[in-house]
PDB file of C-alpha atoms in Angstrom:
ATOM      1  CA  MET A   1     -23.322  22.827  38.185  1.00  0.00           C
ATOM      2  CA  THR A   2     -24.069  25.490  35.577  1.00  0.00           C
ATOM      3  CA  TYR A   3     -23.053  25.707  31.908  1.00  0.00           C
ATOM      4  CA  SER A   4     -22.235  28.593  29.603  1.00  0.00           C
ATOM      5  CA  SER A   5     -21.286  29.059  25.966  1.00  0.00           C
ATOM      6  CA  HIS A   6     -20.428  32.753  26.406  1.00  0.00           C
ATOM      7  CA  GLU A   7     -17.044  34.390  26.881  1.00  0.00           C
ATOM      8  CA  ILE A   8     -14.741  32.659  29.373  1.00  0.00           C
ATOM      9  CA  ASP A   9     -12.961  34.472  32.173  1.00  0.00           C
ATOM     10  CA  GLU A  10      -9.381  34.472  30.832  1.00  0.00           C
ATOM     11  CA  GLU A  11      -7.803  34.294  34.264  1.00  0.00           C
ATOM     12  CA  GLN A  12      -9.841  31.203  35.159  1.00  0.00           C
ATOM     13  CA  ILE A  13      -9.169  29.466  31.840  1.00  0.00           C
ATOM     14  CA  ARG A  14      -5.442  30.154  32.253  1.00  0.00           C
ATOM     15  CA  GLU A  15      -5.560  28.594  35.707  1.00  0.00           C
ATOM     16  CA  LEU A  16      -7.384  25.520  34.360  1.00  0.00           C
ATOM     17  CA  ILE A  17      -4.956  25.151  31.443  1.00  0.00           C
ATOM     18  CA  GLU A  18      -2.013  25.329  33.827  1.00  0.00           C
ATOM     19  CA  PHE A  19      -3.656  22.924  36.286  1.00  0.00           C
ATOM     20  CA  CYS A  20      -4.232  20.405  33.472  1.00  0.00           C
ATOM     21  CA  GLN A  21      -0.658  20.783  32.134  1.00  0.00           C
ATOM     22  CA  GLU A  22      -2.069  21.881  28.768  1.00  0.00           C
ATOM     23  CA  ASP A  23      -0.662  24.277  26.188  1.00  0.00           C
ATOM     24  CA  TYR A  24      -1.568  27.959  26.144  1.00  0.00           C
ATOM     25  CA  PHE A  25      -2.226  27.732  22.407  1.00  0.00           C
ATOM     26  CA  LEU A  26      -5.763  26.826  23.502  1.00  0.00           C
ATOM     27  CA  LEU A  27      -6.259  30.481  24.453  1.00  0.00           C
ATOM     28  CA  GLY A  28      -5.617  31.352  20.832  1.00  0.00           C
ATOM     29  CA  ILE A  29      -8.069  28.692  19.673  1.00  0.00           C
ATOM     30  CA  LEU A  30     -10.782  30.235  21.852  1.00  0.00           C
ATOM     31  CA  LYS A  31     -10.274  33.555  20.052  1.00  0.00           C
ATOM     32  CA  SER A  32      -9.840  32.017  16.587  1.00  0.00           C
ATOM     33  CA  LYS A  33     -12.325  31.937  13.721  1.00  0.00           C
ATOM     34  CA  LYS A  34     -11.583  28.213  13.484  1.00  0.00           C
ATOM     35  CA  LEU A  35     -13.418  27.644  16.776  1.00  0.00           C
ATOM     36  CA  ILE A  36     -16.775  25.958  16.114  1.00  0.00           C
ATOM     37  CA  PHE A  37     -17.936  25.126  19.643  1.00  0.00           C
ATOM     38  CA  LYS A  38     -17.191  25.881  23.278  1.00  0.00           C
ATOM     39  CA  GLN A  39     -18.961  25.045  26.520  1.00  0.00           C
ATOM     40  CA  THR A  40     -17.919  25.661  30.112  1.00  0.00           C
ATOM     41  CA  ALA A  41     -18.957  24.161  33.444  1.00  0.00           C
ATOM     42  CA  TYR A  42     -18.990  26.102  36.725  1.00  0.00           C
ATOM     43  CA  ILE A  43     -19.511  25.093  40.321  1.00  0.00           C
ATOM     44  CA  GLU A  44     -20.290  28.019  42.618  1.00  0.00           C
ATOM     45  CA  GLY A  45     -18.762  30.439  40.132  1.00  0.00           C
ATOM     46  CA  LYS A  46     -15.532  28.449  39.706  1.00  0.00           C
ATOM     47  CA  LEU A  47     -14.566  27.178  36.253  1.00  0.00           C
ATOM     48  CA  VAL A  48     -14.202  23.403  36.629  1.00  0.00           C
ATOM     49  CA  GLY A  49     -14.402  22.268  33.004  1.00  0.00           C
ATOM     50  CA  VAL A  50     -14.359  23.420  29.403  1.00  0.00           C
ATOM     51  CA  ILE A  51     -14.722  21.720  26.041  1.00  0.00           C
ATOM     52  CA  MET A  52     -13.796  23.414  22.782  1.00  0.00           C
ATOM     53  CA  ALA A  53     -13.829  22.190  19.176  1.00  0.00           C
ATOM     54  CA  TRP A  54     -12.199  23.614  16.075  1.00  0.00           C
ATOM     55  CA  LYS A  55     -11.282  22.917  12.463  1.00  0.00           C
ATOM     56  CA  ASN A  56      -7.815  22.535  10.972  1.00  0.00           C
ATOM     57  CA  ASP A  57      -7.277  23.585   7.356  1.00  0.00           C
ATOM     58  CA  PHE A  58      -4.318  21.228   6.930  1.00  0.00           C
ATOM     59  CA  HIS A  59      -6.224  18.241   8.323  1.00  0.00           C
ATOM     60  CA  PRO A  60      -9.843  19.045   7.381  1.00  0.00           C
ATOM     61  CA  TYR A  61     -11.282  15.533   7.731  1.00  0.00           C
ATOM     62  CA  CYS A  62     -11.784  15.524  11.496  1.00  0.00           C
ATOM     63  CA  THR A  63     -13.053  17.806  14.258  1.00  0.00           C
ATOM     64  CA  TYR A  64     -10.388  18.639  16.803  1.00  0.00           C
ATOM     65  CA  PHE A  65     -11.462  19.139  20.388  1.00  0.00           C
ATOM     66  CA  ARG A  66      -9.983  19.495  23.831  1.00  0.00           C
ATOM     67  CA  LEU A  67     -11.672  18.647  27.116  1.00  0.00           C
ATOM     68  CA  LEU A  68     -10.227  20.152  30.312  1.00  0.00           C
ATOM     69  CA  THR A  69     -11.609  19.334  33.736  1.00  0.00           C
ATOM     70  CA  ASN A  70     -10.536  19.809  37.315  1.00  0.00           C
ATOM     71  CA  PRO A  71     -10.090  16.295  38.777  1.00  0.00           C
ATOM     72  CA  ARG A  72     -10.892  17.628  42.238  1.00  0.00           C
ATOM     73  CA  PHE A  73     -14.527  17.539  41.090  1.00  0.00           C
ATOM     74  CA  SER A  74     -14.421  14.047  39.542  1.00  0.00           C
ATOM     75  CA  SER A  75     -17.582  12.967  41.391  1.00  0.00           C
ATOM     76  CA  TRP A  76     -19.594  15.450  39.315  1.00  0.00           C
ATOM     77  CA  ASN A  77     -19.004  13.435  36.109  1.00  0.00           C
ATOM     78  CA  ILE A  78     -18.018  16.646  34.297  1.00  0.00           C
ATOM     79  CA  GLU A  79     -16.329  14.908  31.356  1.00  0.00           C
ATOM     80  CA  SER A  80     -19.448  13.006  30.312  1.00  0.00           C
ATOM     81  CA  LYS A  81     -21.684  16.026  30.678  1.00  0.00           C
ATOM     82  CA  LEU A  82     -19.446  18.307  28.627  1.00  0.00           C
ATOM     83  CA  ILE A  83     -18.808  15.847  25.808  1.00  0.00           C
ATOM     84  CA  ALA A  84     -22.553  15.302  25.589  1.00  0.00           C
ATOM     85  CA  LYS A  85     -22.863  19.049  24.994  1.00  0.00           C
ATOM     86  CA  LEU A  86     -20.548  18.694  21.998  1.00  0.00           C
ATOM     87  CA  GLY A  87     -23.145  16.504  20.321  1.00  0.00           C
ATOM     88  CA  LYS A  88     -22.654  14.784  16.994  1.00  0.00           C
ATOM     89  CA  GLN A  89     -20.274  16.158  14.383  1.00  0.00           C
ATOM     90  CA  ASN A  90     -20.148  15.293  10.697  1.00  0.00           C
ATOM     91  CA  LEU A  91     -16.497  14.274  10.994  1.00  0.00           C
ATOM     92  CA  PRO A  92     -14.541  12.012  13.353  1.00  0.00           C
ATOM     93  CA  LEU A  93     -13.637  13.568  16.695  1.00  0.00           C
ATOM     94  CA  GLN A  94      -9.940  13.814  17.551  1.00  0.00           C
ATOM     95  CA  THR A  95      -8.160  14.875  20.719  1.00  0.00           C
ATOM     96  CA  SER A  96      -4.847  14.364  22.518  1.00  0.00           C
ATOM     97  CA  ILE A  97      -3.752  14.000  26.138  1.00  0.00           C
ATOM     98  CA  TRP A  98      -0.627  13.294  28.125  1.00  0.00           C
ATOM     99  CA  GLU A  99      -0.456   9.626  29.113  1.00  0.00           C
ATOM    100  CA  THR A 100      -0.218  10.807  32.727  1.00  0.00           C
ATOM    101  CA  ALA A 101      -3.791  12.188  32.515  1.00  0.00           C
ATOM    102  CA  THR A 102      -5.129   8.826  33.648  1.00  0.00           C
ATOM    103  CA  ASN A 103      -8.638  10.103  34.362  1.00  0.00           C
ATOM    104  CA  LEU A 104      -9.118  11.298  30.761  1.00  0.00           C
ATOM    105  CA  LYS A 105      -7.325   8.244  29.360  1.00  0.00           C
ATOM    106  CA  GLN A 106      -9.803   5.959  31.088  1.00  0.00           C
ATOM    107  CA  PHE A 107     -12.727   8.176  30.093  1.00  0.00           C
ATOM    108  CA  TYR A 108     -11.882   8.127  26.372  1.00  0.00           C
ATOM    109  CA  GLU A 109     -11.087   4.419  26.246  1.00  0.00           C
ATOM    110  CA  THR A 110     -14.420   3.522  27.859  1.00  0.00           C
ATOM    111  CA  ASN A 111     -16.396   5.880  25.609  1.00  0.00           C
ATOM    112  CA  GLY A 112     -15.560   4.576  22.151  1.00  0.00           C
ATOM    113  CA  PHE A 113     -12.336   6.467  21.422  1.00  0.00           C
ATOM    114  CA  LYS A 114      -9.501   4.644  19.675  1.00  0.00           C
ATOM    115  CA  GLU A 115      -5.824   5.430  20.167  1.00  0.00           C
ATOM    116  CA  ILE A 116      -4.357   6.251  16.740  1.00  0.00           C
ATOM    117  CA  ARG A 117      -0.816   7.264  17.704  1.00  0.00           C
ATOM    118  CA  ARG A 118       1.579   8.299  20.413  1.00  0.00           C
ATOM    119  CA  THR A 119       3.992  11.180  20.152  1.00  0.00           C
ATOM    120  CA  TYR A 120       7.309  11.445  21.973  1.00  0.00           C
ATOM    121  CA  MET A 121       8.673  14.951  22.567  1.00  0.00           C
ATOM    122  CA  PRO A 122      12.029  14.415  24.282  1.00  0.00           C
ATOM    123  CA  THR A 123      15.131  16.563  24.657  1.00  0.00           C
ATOM    124  CA  LEU A 124      18.734  15.662  23.846  1.00  0.00           C
ATOM    125  CA  LYS A 125      21.699  17.400  25.447  1.00  0.00           C
ATOM    126  CA  VAL A 126      23.988  17.992  22.472  1.00  0.00           C
ATOM    127  CA  ASP A 127      27.290  17.732  24.380  1.00  0.00           C
ATOM    128  CA  ALA A 128      26.267  14.338  25.757  1.00  0.00           C
ATOM    129  CA  VAL A 129      26.856  12.753  22.342  1.00  0.00           C
ATOM    130  CA  ASP A 130      30.401  12.345  21.051  1.00  0.00           C
ATOM    131  CA  LEU A 131      30.491  11.752  17.295  1.00  0.00           C
ATOM    132  CA  GLU A 132      33.138  11.843  14.641  1.00  0.00           C
ATOM    133  CA  ILE A 133      32.886  14.554  12.011  1.00  0.00           C
ATOM    134  CA  VAL A 134      30.384  13.669   9.302  1.00  0.00           C
ATOM    135  CA  ASP A 135      31.877  14.244   5.852  1.00  0.00           C
ATOM    136  CA  ASP A 136      29.705  12.741   3.120  1.00  0.00           C
ATOM    137  CA  CYS A 137      29.711  14.249  -0.364  1.00  0.00           C
ATOM    138  CA  SER A 138      26.180  12.940  -0.936  1.00  0.00           C
ATOM    139  CA  ILE A 139      24.722  15.287   1.703  1.00  0.00           C
ATOM    140  CA  ARG A 140      23.393  18.694   0.675  1.00  0.00           C
ATOM    141  CA  THR A 141      21.753  21.485   2.625  1.00  0.00           C
ATOM    142  CA  LEU A 142      18.124  22.354   2.023  1.00  0.00           C
ATOM    143  CA  LYS A 143      19.333  25.755   0.851  1.00  0.00           C
ATOM    144  CA  GLU A 144      21.260  24.111  -1.985  1.00  0.00           C
ATOM    145  CA  ILE A 145      18.301  21.900  -2.969  1.00  0.00           C
ATOM    146  CA  LEU A 146      15.899  24.855  -3.135  1.00  0.00           C
ATOM    147  CA  PHE A 147      18.138  26.469  -5.762  1.00  0.00           C
ATOM    148  CA  ASN A 148      17.885  23.381  -7.983  1.00  0.00           C
ATOM    149  CA  PRO A 149      14.390  23.310  -9.592  1.00  0.00           C
ATOM    150  CA  THR A 150      14.463  19.593 -10.427  1.00  0.00           C
ATOM    151  CA  LEU A 151      15.684  18.444  -7.019  1.00  0.00           C
ATOM    152  CA  LYS A 152      13.296  20.845  -5.294  1.00  0.00           C
ATOM    153  CA  ILE A 153      10.300  19.247  -7.009  1.00  0.00           C
ATOM    154  CA  ASN A 154      11.721  15.804  -6.220  1.00  0.00           C
ATOM    155  CA  LEU A 155      12.009  16.760  -2.551  1.00  0.00           C
ATOM    156  CA  LEU A 156       8.512  18.261  -2.330  1.00  0.00           C
ATOM    157  CA  GLN A 157       6.968  15.142  -3.853  1.00  0.00           C
ATOM    158  CA  PHE A 158       8.935  12.943  -1.438  1.00  0.00           C
ATOM    159  CA  VAL A 159       7.874  15.039   1.575  1.00  0.00           C
ATOM    160  CA  ARG A 160       4.210  15.052   0.533  1.00  0.00           C
ATOM    161  CA  LYS A 161       4.162  11.298  -0.094  1.00  0.00           C
ATOM    162  CA  THR A 162       5.842  10.526   3.236  1.00  0.00           C
ATOM    163  CA  TYR A 163       3.542  12.815   5.210  1.00  0.00           C
ATOM    164  CA  GLU A 164       0.412  11.366   3.600  1.00  0.00           C
ATOM    165  CA  GLU A 165       1.553   7.787   4.273  1.00  0.00           C
ATOM    166  CA  THR A 166       2.212   8.513   7.950  1.00  0.00           C
ATOM    167  CA  HIS A 167      -1.137  10.292   8.545  1.00  0.00           C
ATOM    168  CA  LEU A 168      -3.637   7.787   7.158  1.00  0.00           C
ATOM    169  CA  ASP A 169      -5.962   8.040  10.187  1.00  0.00           C
ATOM    170  CA  ASN A 170      -6.175  11.805   9.801  1.00  0.00           C
ATOM    171  CA  PRO A 171      -5.647  12.595   6.103  1.00  0.00           C
ATOM    172  CA  VAL A 172      -4.086  15.822   4.940  1.00  0.00           C
ATOM    173  CA  ALA A 173      -5.834  18.273   2.615  1.00  0.00           C
ATOM    174  CA  GLU A 174      -5.106  18.280  -1.108  1.00  0.00           C
ATOM    175  CA  LYS A 175      -2.410  20.899  -1.645  1.00  0.00           C
ATOM    176  CA  SER A 176      -0.239  21.962  -4.569  1.00  0.00           C
ATOM    177  CA  LEU A 177       3.536  21.606  -4.516  1.00  0.00           C
ATOM    178  CA  GLU A 178       3.737  25.387  -4.141  1.00  0.00           C
ATOM    179  CA  GLU A 179       1.707  25.137  -0.934  1.00  0.00           C
ATOM    180  CA  TRP A 180       3.896  22.298   0.296  1.00  0.00           C
ATOM    181  CA  GLU A 181       6.960  24.449  -0.340  1.00  0.00           C
ATOM    182  CA  LYS A 182       5.537  27.174   1.906  1.00  0.00           C
ATOM    183  CA  LEU A 183       4.933  24.599   4.637  1.00  0.00           C
ATOM    184  CA  LEU A 184       8.376  23.102   4.181  1.00  0.00           C
ATOM    185  CA  VAL A 185      10.349  26.348   4.575  1.00  0.00           C
ATOM    186  CA  GLU A 186       8.252  27.729   7.448  1.00  0.00           C
ATOM    187  CA  ASP A 187      10.716  28.594  10.266  1.00  0.00           C
ATOM    188  CA  VAL A 188      13.127  25.990   8.875  1.00  0.00           C
ATOM    189  CA  LEU A 189      16.909  26.389   9.094  1.00  0.00           C
ATOM    190  CA  VAL A 190      17.866  25.915   5.446  1.00  0.00           C
ATOM    191  CA  GLU A 191      21.548  25.391   6.310  1.00  0.00           C
ATOM    192  CA  GLY A 192      20.779  23.045   9.212  1.00  0.00           C
ATOM    193  CA  SER A 193      18.324  20.877   7.250  1.00  0.00           C
ATOM    194  CA  PHE A 194      20.007  18.197   5.157  1.00  0.00           C
ATOM    195  CA  ILE A 195      19.190  16.082   2.112  1.00  0.00           C
ATOM    196  CA  TYR A 196      20.866  12.839   1.034  1.00  0.00           C
ATOM    197  CA  LEU A 197      21.304  12.400  -2.731  1.00  0.00           C
ATOM    198  CA  ASP A 198      22.148   9.343  -4.816  1.00  0.00           C
ATOM    199  CA  LYS A 199      25.566   9.065  -6.461  1.00  0.00           C
ATOM    200  CA  LEU A 200      24.339  10.708  -9.668  1.00  0.00           C
ATOM    201  CA  GLU A 201      22.766  13.547  -7.634  1.00  0.00           C
ATOM    202  CA  GLN A 202      19.456  13.031  -9.422  1.00  0.00           C
ATOM    203  CA  ASN A 203      17.297  11.422  -6.728  1.00  0.00           C
ATOM    204  CA  ILE A 204      16.699  12.110  -3.055  1.00  0.00           C
ATOM    205  CA  LYS A 205      17.334   9.260  -0.641  1.00  0.00           C
ATOM    206  CA  ALA A 206      16.525  10.984   2.662  1.00  0.00           C
ATOM    207  CA  TYR A 207      15.702  14.316   4.255  1.00  0.00           C
ATOM    208  CA  SER A 208      15.691  15.711   7.791  1.00  0.00           C
ATOM    209  CA  PHE A 209      14.670  19.258   8.682  1.00  0.00           C
ATOM    210  CA  LEU A 210      15.800  21.454  11.564  1.00  0.00           C
ATOM    211  CA  HIS A 211      13.846  24.384  13.028  1.00  0.00           C
ATOM    212  CA  GLU A 212      14.129  27.251  15.469  1.00  0.00           C
ATOM    213  CA  SER A 213      12.632  26.701  18.915  1.00  0.00           C
ATOM    214  CA  ASP A 214      10.794  28.823  21.453  1.00  0.00           C
ATOM    215  CA  GLN A 215      13.132  27.404  24.098  1.00  0.00           C
ATOM    216  CA  PRO A 216      16.536  29.055  24.699  1.00  0.00           C
ATOM    217  CA  ASN A 217      19.668  27.409  23.255  1.00  0.00           C
ATOM    218  CA  THR A 218      17.475  24.813  21.542  1.00  0.00           C
ATOM    219  CA  LEU A 219      16.714  23.635  18.005  1.00  0.00           C
ATOM    220  CA  GLU A 220      13.929  21.298  16.915  1.00  0.00           C
ATOM    221  CA  LEU A 221      14.141  18.306  14.614  1.00  0.00           C
ATOM    222  CA  GLY A 222      11.265  18.375  12.126  1.00  0.00           C
ATOM    223  CA  TRP A 223       9.909  16.276   9.263  1.00  0.00           C
ATOM    224  CA  CYS A 224      12.081  13.418   8.062  1.00  0.00           C
ATOM    225  CA  GLY A 225      11.892  10.556   5.583  1.00  0.00           C
ATOM    226  CA  SER A 226      14.160   8.062   3.897  1.00  0.00           C
ATOM    227  CA  VAL A 227      14.298   5.120   1.524  1.00  0.00           C
ATOM    228  CA  GLU A 228      16.852   3.487   3.863  1.00  0.00           C
ATOM    229  CA  PHE A 229      17.484   4.225   7.524  1.00  0.00           C
ATOM    230  CA  ASP A 230      21.266   4.448   7.078  1.00  0.00           C
ATOM    231  CA  PHE A 231      20.798   7.571   4.952  1.00  0.00           C
ATOM    232  CA  LEU A 232      18.629   9.156   7.629  1.00  0.00           C
ATOM    233  CA  GLN A 233      21.134   8.327  10.349  1.00  0.00           C
ATOM    234  CA  SER A 234      23.845  10.192   8.434  1.00  0.00           C
ATOM    235  CA  LEU A 235      21.608  13.266   8.230  1.00  0.00           C
ATOM    236  CA  LEU A 236      20.812  13.168  11.952  1.00  0.00           C
ATOM    237  CA  PHE A 237      24.495  12.996  12.844  1.00  0.00           C
ATOM    238  CA  LYS A 238      25.131  15.892  10.474  1.00  0.00           C
ATOM    239  CA  GLN A 239      22.439  17.923  12.248  1.00  0.00           C
ATOM    240  CA  LEU A 240      23.964  17.091  15.599  1.00  0.00           C
ATOM    241  CA  HIS A 241      27.307  18.449  14.409  1.00  0.00           C
ATOM    242  CA  TYR A 242      25.550  21.539  13.051  1.00  0.00           C
ATOM    243  CA  ALA A 243      24.063  22.133  16.505  1.00  0.00           C
ATOM    244  CA  LYS A 244      27.465  21.710  18.167  1.00  0.00           C
ATOM    245  CA  GLU A 245      29.120  24.098  15.722  1.00  0.00           C
ATOM    246  CA  HIS A 246      26.476  26.733  16.514  1.00  0.00           C
ATOM    247  CA  ASN A 247      26.790  26.299  20.291  1.00  0.00           C
ATOM    248  CA  VAL A 248      23.273  24.903  20.618  1.00  0.00           C
ATOM    249  CA  GLU A 249      22.757  23.207  23.969  1.00  0.00           C
ATOM    250  CA  PHE A 250      19.673  21.067  23.243  1.00  0.00           C
ATOM    251  CA  LEU A 251      17.880  19.324  20.405  1.00  0.00           C
ATOM    252  CA  GLN A 252      14.172  18.586  20.736  1.00  0.00           C
ATOM    253  CA  GLY A 253      12.047  16.234  18.669  1.00  0.00           C
ATOM    254  CA  GLU A 254       8.418  15.350  18.021  1.00  0.00           C
ATOM    255  CA  PHE A 255       8.248  11.699  17.035  1.00  0.00           C
ATOM    256  CA  ASP A 256       4.974  10.020  16.024  1.00  0.00           C
ATOM    257  CA  THR A 257       4.592   6.255  16.321  1.00  0.00           C
ATOM    258  CA  THR A 258       2.851   6.293  12.915  1.00  0.00           C
ATOM    259  CA  SER A 259       6.135   7.311  11.260  1.00  0.00           C
ATOM    260  CA  PRO A 260       8.872   4.649  11.046  1.00  0.00           C
ATOM    261  CA  TYR A 261      11.341   7.423  10.163  1.00  0.00           C
ATOM    262  CA  ALA A 262      10.502   9.422  13.282  1.00  0.00           C
ATOM    263  CA  MET A 263      10.736   6.334  15.464  1.00  0.00           C
ATOM    264  CA  PHE A 264      14.116   5.484  13.956  1.00  0.00           C
ATOM    265  CA  SER A 265      15.305   9.017  14.720  1.00  0.00           C
ATOM    266  CA  LEU A 266      14.112   8.657  18.302  1.00  0.00           C
ATOM    267  CA  GLY A 267      16.071   5.431  18.711  1.00  0.00           C
ATOM    268  CA  VAL A 268      19.316   6.419  17.063  1.00  0.00           C
ATOM    269  CA  LEU A 269      20.104   9.301  19.454  1.00  0.00           C
ATOM    270  CA  PRO A 270      20.090   9.122  23.295  1.00  0.00           C
ATOM    271  CA  PHE A 271      17.130  11.375  24.080  1.00  0.00           C
ATOM    272  CA  GLU A 272      15.978  11.810  27.660  1.00  0.00           C
ATOM    273  CA  ALA A 273      12.985   9.782  28.852  1.00  0.00           C
ATOM    274  CA  CYS A 274       9.629  11.563  28.666  1.00  0.00           C
ATOM    275  CA  PRO A 275       5.875  10.851  28.866  1.00  0.00           C
ATOM    276  CA  THR A 276       4.005  10.404  25.599  1.00  0.00           C
ATOM    277  CA  TRP A 277       1.243  12.492  24.043  1.00  0.00           C
ATOM    278  CA  ILE A 278      -1.632  10.158  23.095  1.00  0.00           C
ATOM    279  CA  THR A 279      -3.991  10.994  20.237  1.00  0.00           C
ATOM    280  CA  TYR A 280      -7.486   9.514  20.233  1.00  0.00           C
ATOM    281  CA  GLN A 281     -10.116   9.436  17.525  1.00  0.00           C
ATOM    282  CA  LYS A 282     -13.774   8.493  17.527  1.00  0.00           C
ATOM    283  CA  LEU A 283     -15.667   7.678  14.338  1.00  0.00           C
ATOM    284  CA  LEU A 284     -19.228   8.955  14.264  1.00  0.00           C
TER     285      LEU A 284
END
């Protein structure tokens, strides 16, 4: 087996990414300035493994990495050899895998990595749910909230607090409310994202955002938070009706087990079953 830290044959890395059921965003990482390390393993000229590590500006307190190997060559102990090449980093190491990648799951769990969360990414067929029309005068669109300076600040503070509390194992960077606003409105549907206000319309009780999707006839549920789950349920039903009114066929979600609001959202609507995405971390 030979190793290289030089440029990777793009056709071979694409084949390995596809074989490992990984995301093609890793190709972008390999070409990004955020990349801090890469190492490949070859057997007779064939790419059989790669490890890459990068930084994330939004979560700067860990080193992200991904390890891809061809299980057909499991007897070569490629995983151990490549992760040894990564060496010691100044920050905790963090990676994610599908729970069906049993070889990597066993490897991480026997090499000091701790599971910090699971993420469900299921799909819901919109027409499969029959709901009555949601008509609640306490619900406002995100578009309306953004035009109200006081409520906008209230919302941004709520979103920041909720996100920080649900990402304690991988803290977020210190950012101003202006920066959080840019994150909040990124590819968001301002008329399909809803906010629940109190009776005096001075405080925010819940929020749930909706986004465009790369998949056809699909929208994505985004960040959510609430002081009481009943408020959040009303917003989710409102978003479901929004999807129906706009002839959207599917809703997708990304629900972390570290967020009680996300897990509530997962349970309140009949999403299809799906494997989970496991995130591991190793303190150094």
